[in-house]
Coordinates of C-alpha atoms in Angstrom, one line a residue:
X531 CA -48.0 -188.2 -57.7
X532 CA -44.3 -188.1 -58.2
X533 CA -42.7 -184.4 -59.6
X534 CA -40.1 -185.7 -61.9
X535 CA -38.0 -183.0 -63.7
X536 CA -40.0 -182.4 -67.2
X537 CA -37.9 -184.3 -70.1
X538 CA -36.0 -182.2 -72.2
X539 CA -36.7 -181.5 -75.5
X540 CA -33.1 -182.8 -76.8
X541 CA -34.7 -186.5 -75.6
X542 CA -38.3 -186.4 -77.5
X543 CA -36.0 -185.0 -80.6
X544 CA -33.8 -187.3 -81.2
X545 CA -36.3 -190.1 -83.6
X546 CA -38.4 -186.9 -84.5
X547 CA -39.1 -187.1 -88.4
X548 CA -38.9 -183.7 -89.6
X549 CA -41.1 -184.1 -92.8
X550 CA -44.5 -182.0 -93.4
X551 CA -47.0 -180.7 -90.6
X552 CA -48.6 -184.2 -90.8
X553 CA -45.4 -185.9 -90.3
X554 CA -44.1 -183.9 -87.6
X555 CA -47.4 -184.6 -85.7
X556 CA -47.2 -188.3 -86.6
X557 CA -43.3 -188.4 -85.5
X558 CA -43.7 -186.5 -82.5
X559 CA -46.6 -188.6 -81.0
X560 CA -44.4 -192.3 -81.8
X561 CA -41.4 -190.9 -80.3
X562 CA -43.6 -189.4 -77.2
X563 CA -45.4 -192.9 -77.0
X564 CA -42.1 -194.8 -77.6
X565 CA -40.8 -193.2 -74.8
X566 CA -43.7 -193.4 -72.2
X567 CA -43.8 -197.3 -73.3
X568 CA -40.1 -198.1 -72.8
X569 CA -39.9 -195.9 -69.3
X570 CA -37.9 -193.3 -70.7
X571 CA -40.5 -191.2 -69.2
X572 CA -41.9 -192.6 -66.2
X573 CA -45.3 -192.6 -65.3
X574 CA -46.3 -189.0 -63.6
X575 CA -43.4 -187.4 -65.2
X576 CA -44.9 -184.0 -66.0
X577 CA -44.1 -182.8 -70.0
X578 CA -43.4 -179.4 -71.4
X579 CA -46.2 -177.3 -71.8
X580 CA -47.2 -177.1 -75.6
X581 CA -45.3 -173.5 -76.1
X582 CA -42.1 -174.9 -74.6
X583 CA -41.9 -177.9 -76.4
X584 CA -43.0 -176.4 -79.3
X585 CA -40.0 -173.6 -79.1
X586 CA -37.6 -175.9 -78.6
X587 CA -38.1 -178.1 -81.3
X588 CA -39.0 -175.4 -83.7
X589 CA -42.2 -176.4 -84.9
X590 CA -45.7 -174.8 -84.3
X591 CA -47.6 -175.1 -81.2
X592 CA -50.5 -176.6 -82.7
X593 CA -48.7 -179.9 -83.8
X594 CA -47.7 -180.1 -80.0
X595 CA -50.8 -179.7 -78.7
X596 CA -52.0 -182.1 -81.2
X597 CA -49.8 -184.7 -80.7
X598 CA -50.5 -184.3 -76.6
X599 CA -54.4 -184.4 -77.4
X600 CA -53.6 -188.3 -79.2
X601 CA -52.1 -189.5 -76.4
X602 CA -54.3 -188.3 -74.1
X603 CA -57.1 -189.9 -76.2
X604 CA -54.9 -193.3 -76.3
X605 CA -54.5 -193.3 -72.7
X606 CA -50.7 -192.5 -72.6
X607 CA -51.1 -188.9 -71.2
X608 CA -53.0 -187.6 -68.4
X609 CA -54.3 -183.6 -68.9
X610 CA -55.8 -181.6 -65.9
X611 CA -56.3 -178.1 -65.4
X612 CA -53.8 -176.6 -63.2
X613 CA -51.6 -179.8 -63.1
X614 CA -50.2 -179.5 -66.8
X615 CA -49.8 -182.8 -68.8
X616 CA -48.5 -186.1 -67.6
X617 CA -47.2 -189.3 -68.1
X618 CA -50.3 -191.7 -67.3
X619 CA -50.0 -194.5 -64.6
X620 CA -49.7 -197.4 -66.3
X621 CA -47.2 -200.6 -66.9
X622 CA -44.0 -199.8 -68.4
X623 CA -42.4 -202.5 -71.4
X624 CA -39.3 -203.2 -70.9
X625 CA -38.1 -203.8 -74.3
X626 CA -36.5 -207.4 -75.5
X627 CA -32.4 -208.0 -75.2
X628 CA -31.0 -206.3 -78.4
X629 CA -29.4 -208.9 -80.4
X630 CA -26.5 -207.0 -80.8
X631 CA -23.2 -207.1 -79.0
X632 CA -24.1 -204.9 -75.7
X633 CA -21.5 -202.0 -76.0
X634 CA -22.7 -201.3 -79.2
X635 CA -22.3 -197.3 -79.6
X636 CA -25.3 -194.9 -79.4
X637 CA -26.7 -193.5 -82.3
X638 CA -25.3 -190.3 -83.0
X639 CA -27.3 -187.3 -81.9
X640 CA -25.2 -184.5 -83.4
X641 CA -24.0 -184.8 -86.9
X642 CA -20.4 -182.7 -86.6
X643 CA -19.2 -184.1 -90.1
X644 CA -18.0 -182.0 -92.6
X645 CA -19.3 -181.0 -96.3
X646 CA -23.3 -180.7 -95.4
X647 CA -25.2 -177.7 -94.6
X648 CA -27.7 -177.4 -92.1
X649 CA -31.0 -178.7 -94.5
X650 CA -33.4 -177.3 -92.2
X651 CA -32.3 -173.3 -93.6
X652 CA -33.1 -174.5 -96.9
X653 CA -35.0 -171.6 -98.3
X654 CA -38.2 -173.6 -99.3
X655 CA -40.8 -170.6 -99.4
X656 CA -38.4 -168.7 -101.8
X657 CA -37.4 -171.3 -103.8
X658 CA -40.8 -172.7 -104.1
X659 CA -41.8 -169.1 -105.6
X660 CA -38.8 -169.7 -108.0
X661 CA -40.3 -172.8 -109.3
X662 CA -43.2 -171.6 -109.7
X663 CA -42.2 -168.7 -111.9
X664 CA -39.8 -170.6 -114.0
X665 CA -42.7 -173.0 -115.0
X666 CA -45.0 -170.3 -115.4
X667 CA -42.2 -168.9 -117.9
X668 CA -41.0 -171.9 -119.5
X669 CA -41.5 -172.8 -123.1
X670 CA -42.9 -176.7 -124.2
X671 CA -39.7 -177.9 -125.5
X672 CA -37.8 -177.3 -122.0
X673 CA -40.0 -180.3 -121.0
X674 CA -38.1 -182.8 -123.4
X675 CA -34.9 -184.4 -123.5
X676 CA -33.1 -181.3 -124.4
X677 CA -29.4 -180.2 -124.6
X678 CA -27.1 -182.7 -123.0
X679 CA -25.1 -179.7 -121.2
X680 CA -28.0 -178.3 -119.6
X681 CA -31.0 -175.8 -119.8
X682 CA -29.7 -172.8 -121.6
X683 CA -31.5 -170.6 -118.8
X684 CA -29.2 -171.8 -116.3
X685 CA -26.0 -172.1 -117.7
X686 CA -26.7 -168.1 -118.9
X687 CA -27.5 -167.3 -115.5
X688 CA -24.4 -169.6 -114.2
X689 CA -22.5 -167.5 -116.3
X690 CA -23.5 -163.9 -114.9
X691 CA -23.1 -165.1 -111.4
X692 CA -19.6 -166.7 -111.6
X693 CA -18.2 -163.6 -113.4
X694 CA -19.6 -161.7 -110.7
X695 CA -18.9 -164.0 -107.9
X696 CA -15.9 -166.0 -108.3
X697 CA -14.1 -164.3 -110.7
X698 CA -14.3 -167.4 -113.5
X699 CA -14.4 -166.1 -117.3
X700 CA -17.7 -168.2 -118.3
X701 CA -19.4 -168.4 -121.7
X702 CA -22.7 -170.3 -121.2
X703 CA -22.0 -172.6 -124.3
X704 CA -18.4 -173.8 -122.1
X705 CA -20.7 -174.4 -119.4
X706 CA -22.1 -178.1 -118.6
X707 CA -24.5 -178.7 -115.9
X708 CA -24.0 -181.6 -113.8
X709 CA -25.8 -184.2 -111.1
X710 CA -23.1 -183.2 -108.7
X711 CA -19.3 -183.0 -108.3
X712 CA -18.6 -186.8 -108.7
X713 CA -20.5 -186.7 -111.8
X714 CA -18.8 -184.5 -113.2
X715 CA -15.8 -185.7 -111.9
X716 CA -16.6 -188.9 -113.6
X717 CA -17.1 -187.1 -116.8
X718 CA -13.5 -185.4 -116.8
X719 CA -11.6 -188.7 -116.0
X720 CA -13.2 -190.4 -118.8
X721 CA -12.4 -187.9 -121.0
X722 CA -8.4 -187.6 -119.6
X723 CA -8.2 -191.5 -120.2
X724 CA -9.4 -191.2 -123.1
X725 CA -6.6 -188.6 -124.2
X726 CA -4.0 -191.0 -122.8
X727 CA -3.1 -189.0 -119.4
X728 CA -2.5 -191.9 -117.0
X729 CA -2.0 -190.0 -113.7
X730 CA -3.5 -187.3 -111.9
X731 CA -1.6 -185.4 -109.0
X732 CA -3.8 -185.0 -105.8
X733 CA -3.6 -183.6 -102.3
X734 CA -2.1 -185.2 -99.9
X735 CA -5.2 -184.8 -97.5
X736 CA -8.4 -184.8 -99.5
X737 CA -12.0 -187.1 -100.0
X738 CA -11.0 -190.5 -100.8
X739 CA -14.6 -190.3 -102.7
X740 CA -12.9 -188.7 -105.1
X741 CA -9.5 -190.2 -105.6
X742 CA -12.2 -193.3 -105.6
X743 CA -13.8 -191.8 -109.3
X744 CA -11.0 -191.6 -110.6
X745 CA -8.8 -194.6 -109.8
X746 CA -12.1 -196.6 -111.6
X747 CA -11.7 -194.6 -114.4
X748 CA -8.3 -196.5 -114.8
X749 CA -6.3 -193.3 -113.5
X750 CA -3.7 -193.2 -111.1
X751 CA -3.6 -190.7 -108.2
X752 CA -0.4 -189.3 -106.8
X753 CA -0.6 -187.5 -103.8
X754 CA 1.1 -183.9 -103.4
X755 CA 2.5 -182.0 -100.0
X756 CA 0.3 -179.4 -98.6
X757 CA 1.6 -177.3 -96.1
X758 CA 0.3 -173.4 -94.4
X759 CA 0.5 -172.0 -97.7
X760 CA -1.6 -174.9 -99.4
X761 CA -0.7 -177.5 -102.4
X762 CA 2.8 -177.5 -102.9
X763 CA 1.9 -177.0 -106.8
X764 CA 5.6 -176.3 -107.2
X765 CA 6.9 -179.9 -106.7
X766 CA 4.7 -180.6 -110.3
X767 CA 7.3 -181.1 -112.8
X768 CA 6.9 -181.4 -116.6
X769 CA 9.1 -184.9 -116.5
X770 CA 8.3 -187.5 -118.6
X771 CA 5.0 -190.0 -116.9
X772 CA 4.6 -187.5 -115.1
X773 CA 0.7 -186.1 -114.0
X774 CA -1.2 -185.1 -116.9
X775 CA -3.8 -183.3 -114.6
X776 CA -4.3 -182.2 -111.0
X777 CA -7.5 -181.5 -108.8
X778 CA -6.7 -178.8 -106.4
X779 CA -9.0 -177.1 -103.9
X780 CA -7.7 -173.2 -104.4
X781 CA -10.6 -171.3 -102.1
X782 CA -10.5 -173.5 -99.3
X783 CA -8.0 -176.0 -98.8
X784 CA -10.1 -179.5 -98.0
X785 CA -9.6 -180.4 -95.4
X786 CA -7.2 -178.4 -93.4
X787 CA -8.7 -175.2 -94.8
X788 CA -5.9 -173.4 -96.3
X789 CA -5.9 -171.1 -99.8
X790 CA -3.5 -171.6 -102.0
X791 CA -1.1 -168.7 -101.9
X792 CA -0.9 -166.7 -105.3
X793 CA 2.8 -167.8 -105.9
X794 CA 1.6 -171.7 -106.6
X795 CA -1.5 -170.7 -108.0
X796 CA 0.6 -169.2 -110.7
X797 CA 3.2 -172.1 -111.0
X798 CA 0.4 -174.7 -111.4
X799 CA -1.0 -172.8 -114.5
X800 CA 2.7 -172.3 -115.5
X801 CA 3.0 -176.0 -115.3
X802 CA -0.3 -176.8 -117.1
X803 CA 0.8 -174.4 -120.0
X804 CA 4.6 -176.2 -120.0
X805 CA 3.1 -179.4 -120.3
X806 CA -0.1 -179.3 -121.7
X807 CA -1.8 -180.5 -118.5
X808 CA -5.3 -179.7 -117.3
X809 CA -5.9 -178.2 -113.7
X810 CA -9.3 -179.8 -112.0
X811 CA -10.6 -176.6 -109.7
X812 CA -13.0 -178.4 -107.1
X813 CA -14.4 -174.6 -105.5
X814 CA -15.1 -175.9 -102.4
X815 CA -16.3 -173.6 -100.0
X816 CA -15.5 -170.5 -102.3
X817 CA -18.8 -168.5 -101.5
X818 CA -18.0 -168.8 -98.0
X819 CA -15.2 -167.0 -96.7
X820 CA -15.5 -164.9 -93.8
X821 CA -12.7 -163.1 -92.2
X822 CA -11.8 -161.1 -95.8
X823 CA -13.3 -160.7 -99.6
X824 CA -13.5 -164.1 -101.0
X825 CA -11.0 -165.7 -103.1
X826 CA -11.1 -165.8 -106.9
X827 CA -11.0 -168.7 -108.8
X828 CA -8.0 -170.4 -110.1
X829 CA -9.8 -170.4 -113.5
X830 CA -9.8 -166.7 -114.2
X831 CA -5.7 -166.5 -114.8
X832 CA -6.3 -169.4 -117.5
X833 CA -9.5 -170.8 -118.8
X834 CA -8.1 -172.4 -121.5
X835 CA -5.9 -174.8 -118.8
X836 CA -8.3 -174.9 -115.8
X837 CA -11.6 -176.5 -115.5
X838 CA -13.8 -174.8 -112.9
X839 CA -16.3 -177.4 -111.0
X840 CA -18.9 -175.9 -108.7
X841 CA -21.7 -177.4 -107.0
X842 CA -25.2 -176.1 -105.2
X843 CA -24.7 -178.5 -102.2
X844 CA -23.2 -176.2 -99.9
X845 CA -25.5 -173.2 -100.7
X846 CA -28.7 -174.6 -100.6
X847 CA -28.7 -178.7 -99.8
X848 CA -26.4 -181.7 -101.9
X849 CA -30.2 -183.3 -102.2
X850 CA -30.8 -181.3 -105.3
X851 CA -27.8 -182.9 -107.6
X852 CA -27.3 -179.7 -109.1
X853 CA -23.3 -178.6 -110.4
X854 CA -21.7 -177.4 -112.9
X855 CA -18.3 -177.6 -115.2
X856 CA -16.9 -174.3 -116.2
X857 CA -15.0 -176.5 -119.6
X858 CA -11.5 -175.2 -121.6
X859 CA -12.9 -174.8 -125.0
X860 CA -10.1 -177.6 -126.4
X861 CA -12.4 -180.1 -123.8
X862 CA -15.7 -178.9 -124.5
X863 CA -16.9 -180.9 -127.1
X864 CA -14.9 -183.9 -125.9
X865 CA -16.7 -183.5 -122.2
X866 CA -20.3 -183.2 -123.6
X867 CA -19.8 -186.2 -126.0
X868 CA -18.9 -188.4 -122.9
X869 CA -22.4 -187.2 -121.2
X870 CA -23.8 -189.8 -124.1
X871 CA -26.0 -187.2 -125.3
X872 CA -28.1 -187.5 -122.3
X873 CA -28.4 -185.0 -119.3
X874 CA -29.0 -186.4 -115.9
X875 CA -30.1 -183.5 -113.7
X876 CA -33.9 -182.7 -113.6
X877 CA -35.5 -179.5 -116.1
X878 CA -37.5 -178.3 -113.2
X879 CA -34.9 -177.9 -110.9
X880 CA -32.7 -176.4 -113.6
X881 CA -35.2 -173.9 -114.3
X882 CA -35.2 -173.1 -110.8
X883 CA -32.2 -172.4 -109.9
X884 CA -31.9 -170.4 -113.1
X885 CA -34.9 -168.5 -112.2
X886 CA -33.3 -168.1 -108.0
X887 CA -29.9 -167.0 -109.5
X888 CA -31.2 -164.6 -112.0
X889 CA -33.5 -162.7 -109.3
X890 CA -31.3 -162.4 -106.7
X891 CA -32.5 -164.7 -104.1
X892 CA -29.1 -167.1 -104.3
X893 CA -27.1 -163.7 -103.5
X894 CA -29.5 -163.1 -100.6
X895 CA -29.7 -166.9 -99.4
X896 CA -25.8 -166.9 -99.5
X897 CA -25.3 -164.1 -97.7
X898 CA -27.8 -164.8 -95.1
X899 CA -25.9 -168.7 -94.5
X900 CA -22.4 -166.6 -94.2
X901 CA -23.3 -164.6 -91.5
X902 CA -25.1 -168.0 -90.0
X903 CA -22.1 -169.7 -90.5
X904 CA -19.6 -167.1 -89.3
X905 CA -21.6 -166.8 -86.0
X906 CA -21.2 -170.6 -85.3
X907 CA -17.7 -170.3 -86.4
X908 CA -17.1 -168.3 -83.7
X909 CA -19.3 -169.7 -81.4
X910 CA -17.3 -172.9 -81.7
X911 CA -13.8 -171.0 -81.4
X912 CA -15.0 -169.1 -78.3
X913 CA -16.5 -172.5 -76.7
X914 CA -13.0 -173.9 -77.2
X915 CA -11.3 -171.2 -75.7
X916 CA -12.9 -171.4 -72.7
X917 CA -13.5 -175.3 -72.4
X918 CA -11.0 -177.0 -74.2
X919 CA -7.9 -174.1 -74.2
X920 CA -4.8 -177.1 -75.2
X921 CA -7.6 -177.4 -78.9
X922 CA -6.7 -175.2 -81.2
X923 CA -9.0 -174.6 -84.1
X924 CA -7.7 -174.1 -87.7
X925 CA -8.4 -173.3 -90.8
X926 CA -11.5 -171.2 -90.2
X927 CA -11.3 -168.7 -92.3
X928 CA -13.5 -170.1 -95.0
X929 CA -15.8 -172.5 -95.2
X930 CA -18.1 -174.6 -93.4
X931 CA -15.6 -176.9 -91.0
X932 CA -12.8 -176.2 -88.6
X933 CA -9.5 -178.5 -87.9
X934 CA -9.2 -178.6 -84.3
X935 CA -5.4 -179.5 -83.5
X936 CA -5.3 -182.1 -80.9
X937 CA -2.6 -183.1 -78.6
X938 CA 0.3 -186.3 -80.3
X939 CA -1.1 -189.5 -80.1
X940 CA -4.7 -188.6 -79.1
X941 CA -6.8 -188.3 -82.6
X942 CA -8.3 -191.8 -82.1
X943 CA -8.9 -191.8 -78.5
X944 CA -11.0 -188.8 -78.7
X945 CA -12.5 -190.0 -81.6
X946 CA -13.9 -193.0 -79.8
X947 CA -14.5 -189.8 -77.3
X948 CA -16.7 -188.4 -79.3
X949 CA -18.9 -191.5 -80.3
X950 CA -19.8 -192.1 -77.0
X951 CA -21.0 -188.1 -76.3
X952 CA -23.3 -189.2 -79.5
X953 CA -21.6 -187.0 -81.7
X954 CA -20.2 -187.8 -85.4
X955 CA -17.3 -186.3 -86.7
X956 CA -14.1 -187.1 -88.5
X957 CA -10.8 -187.6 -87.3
X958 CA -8.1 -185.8 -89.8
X959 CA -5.6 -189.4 -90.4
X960 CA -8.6 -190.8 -92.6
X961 CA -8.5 -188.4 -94.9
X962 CA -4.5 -188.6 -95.5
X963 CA -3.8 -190.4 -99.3
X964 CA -2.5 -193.8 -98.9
X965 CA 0.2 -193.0 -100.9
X966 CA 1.6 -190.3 -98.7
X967 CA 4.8 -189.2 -97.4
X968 CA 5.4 -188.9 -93.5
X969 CA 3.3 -187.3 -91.7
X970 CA 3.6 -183.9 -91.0
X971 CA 0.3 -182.8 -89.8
X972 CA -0.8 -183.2 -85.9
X973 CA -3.4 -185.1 -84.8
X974 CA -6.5 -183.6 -85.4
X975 CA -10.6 -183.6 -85.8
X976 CA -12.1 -182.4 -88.5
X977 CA -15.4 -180.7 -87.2
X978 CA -18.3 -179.7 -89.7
X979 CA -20.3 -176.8 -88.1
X980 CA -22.7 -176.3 -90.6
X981 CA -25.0 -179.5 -90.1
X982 CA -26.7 -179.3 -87.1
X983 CA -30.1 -177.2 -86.8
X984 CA -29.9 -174.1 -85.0
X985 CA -32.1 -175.9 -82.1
X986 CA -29.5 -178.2 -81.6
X987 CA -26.1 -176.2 -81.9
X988 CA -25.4 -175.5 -78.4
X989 CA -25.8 -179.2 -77.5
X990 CA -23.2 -180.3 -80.1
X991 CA -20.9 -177.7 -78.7
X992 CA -21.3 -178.7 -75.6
X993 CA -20.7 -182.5 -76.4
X994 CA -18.1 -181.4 -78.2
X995 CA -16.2 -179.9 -75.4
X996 CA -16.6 -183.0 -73.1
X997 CA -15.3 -184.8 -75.4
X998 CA -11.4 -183.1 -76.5
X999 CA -8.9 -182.9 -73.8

């Protein structure tokens, strides 16, 4: 019987659904059979045993042992004492033409983009118990429609924690919880239409997702310069059609990761209080800051100019829709009257996370995904230096993504690179406003490290690698 070389657990991975004990049995034992019916693995290839396949994909040892005991039943597997577990002898499949074009690209295997945690640290023991007790505790009435701005649990606890954490001067009844940062986004341009403000100033690099909300909400985006300092906020001028507002990222510049230095910070609040202008704070990656303390928010030197919009997605997973608007008082009513009366984020969940602020397990999740974070930070930044030495990464002081400067003229070809070593990231050009001056910026990628799980990491760096100059 042939001795192949056992297949790696990247392989059986790669279709694996991740979902409950029962699904992880079920997916394991399709993408096993898939493979053993396609030839992937040959007949008499010998597998993993239970423990090492089980490591390696992070899941217990019973749903391995499991899955092999199926196949063995079905006929795909062979088990013997002493000779381990093996592909059976049998006829392999070979699977129809694919109808499409044949240099289609392969399915990414590592997800490298930015803006997504890694969804498999999601505390779900912990926050479970959080639900739990904020049902136990929660009156009747928290089950109905309720206040359009949000369950007064949370926005109380919202408030403590942003003092605390960020720096932002809060009063819960200012405070309007929200099904994510486009929502609220949304929300705001309505209401800045509605108050005759035709323009908003924007970075020059940015998410076109958001330049998108607002350019439906009839507004005009005009991009601004950012350079090592960050936005150059100083180029806003109180001239006649100019911006009415501006949506900044102070913490962590996104995406080339810079914070804005204090001097604009203060001339963009200068300008708001000139011209009566309203300053959008998007605190991007402001809980994560590694290499100093974190940077406050733009909100504290002027609540009544700045509206400070934070989010849960980074923290603990986008899935749960949960943000939040930090509102001028002048706005307030104006922001919550746009919501229609009706509030779009789920009670339970809002309890929750009321519940996992209030008792400290968001302090203790958070500081337990910085010291993740940081160690894959510079995990990446040591790979690079020894790999890849003409990359140099940027920007990594904060945050949950690096800019790795690349070489003139090569963003796209490694790119394209990168596709083909199954990986998906961003270049940095897509993320330049159309509307843009020349370019001043180098070529570069723009690499999420928070996404991929932890069994998976050193494969993505190492695909990573192979695939810059």
């Amino acid at each position: 019987m042939p001795n192949h070389r056992a297949t790696s657990a990247l392989d059986l991975h790669l279709h694996l659904d991740r979902g409950d004990g029962t699904g992880l049995r079920r997916g394991l034992t399709t993408a096993l059979r898939d493979a053993v019916r396609t030839g992937r693995l040959a007949p008499g290839t010998r597998l993993p045993s239970s423990r090492t396949l089980a490591a390696d994909l992070g899941v217990a040892r019973n749903t391995v042992a499991d899955a092999y005991a199926d196949l063995v039943a079905e006929g795909w597997l062979t088990a013997r004492q002493g000779s381990g577990t093996r592909v059976a002898d049998r006829p392999v499949t070979t699977p129809s033409r694919p109808v499409a074009p044949p240099r289609t690209r392969p399915r990414p295997t590592y997800d490298l983009t930015p803006g997504t945690p890694d969804l498999a640290s999601f505390p779900r023991a912990e926050w479970l118990r959080a639900a739990r007790r904020a049902l136990a505790r929660a009156p009747h009435e928290a089950l109905g429609y309720g206040d359009p701005r949000g369950r007064p649990e949370l926005r109380t606890a919202l408030a403590g924690y942003l003092a605390r954490a960020r720096g932002v001067r809060a009063d819960p009844e200012r405070i309007l919880v929200c099904a994510g940062f486009t929502h609220g986004l949304a929300l705001l341009a309505a209401v800045l239409r509605e108050r005759g403000v035709r323009t908003v100033a924007v970075d020059e690099y940015g998410l076109d997702v958001h330049w998108n909300v607002l350019t439906r909400a009839g507004l005009r985006t005009t991009p601004l310069p950012v350079d090592a300092h960050g936005t150059r906020t100083t180029e806003l001028t109180p001239a006649r059609g100019g911006p009415g507002a501006v949506l900044l990222t102070p913490a962590h510049q996104f995406p080339l990761g810079v914070p804005l230095h204090p001097d604009r910070r203060a001339a963009v609040v200068d300008w708001a209080r000139r011209t009566g202008g309203v300053v959008l704070e998007d605190d991007y990656d402001g809980e994560f800051r590694y290499d100093r303390q974190p940077v406050g928010a733009l909100q504290g030197l002027d609540p009544d100019r700045v509206v400070h919009l934070g989010t849960a997605s980074k923290a603990l997973a986008p899935g749960l829709r949960l943000a939040w608007m930090v509102l001028p008082s002048a706005l307030a009513g104006e922001v919550v009257a746009a919501t229609g009366g009706h509030h779009r984020c789920g009670v339970l969940d809002q309890l929750t996370l009321a519940e996992f602020l209030s008792s400290g397990a968001y302090d203790r999740h958070v500081r337990a995904s910085r010291l993740r974070h940081r160690r894959r930070r510079d995990q990446l930044v040591a790979a690079l230096a020894a790999r890849a030495p003409e990359v140099r990464p940027t920007g990594i002081a904060a945050g949950l993504h690096a800019v790795l400067r690349l070489p003139p003229g090569t963003e796209e070809t490694v790119v394209r690179a990168a596709a083909w070593q199954g990986l998906a990231l961003h270049g940095l050009s897509p993320h330049r406003h159309p509307e843009a001056g020349p370019a001043h910026a180098a070529d570069a990628l723009v690499v999420g490290y928070g996404t991929p799980p932890d069994h998976a990491w050193s494969g993505a760096l190492d695909a990573l690698c192979r695939a810059v100059p």
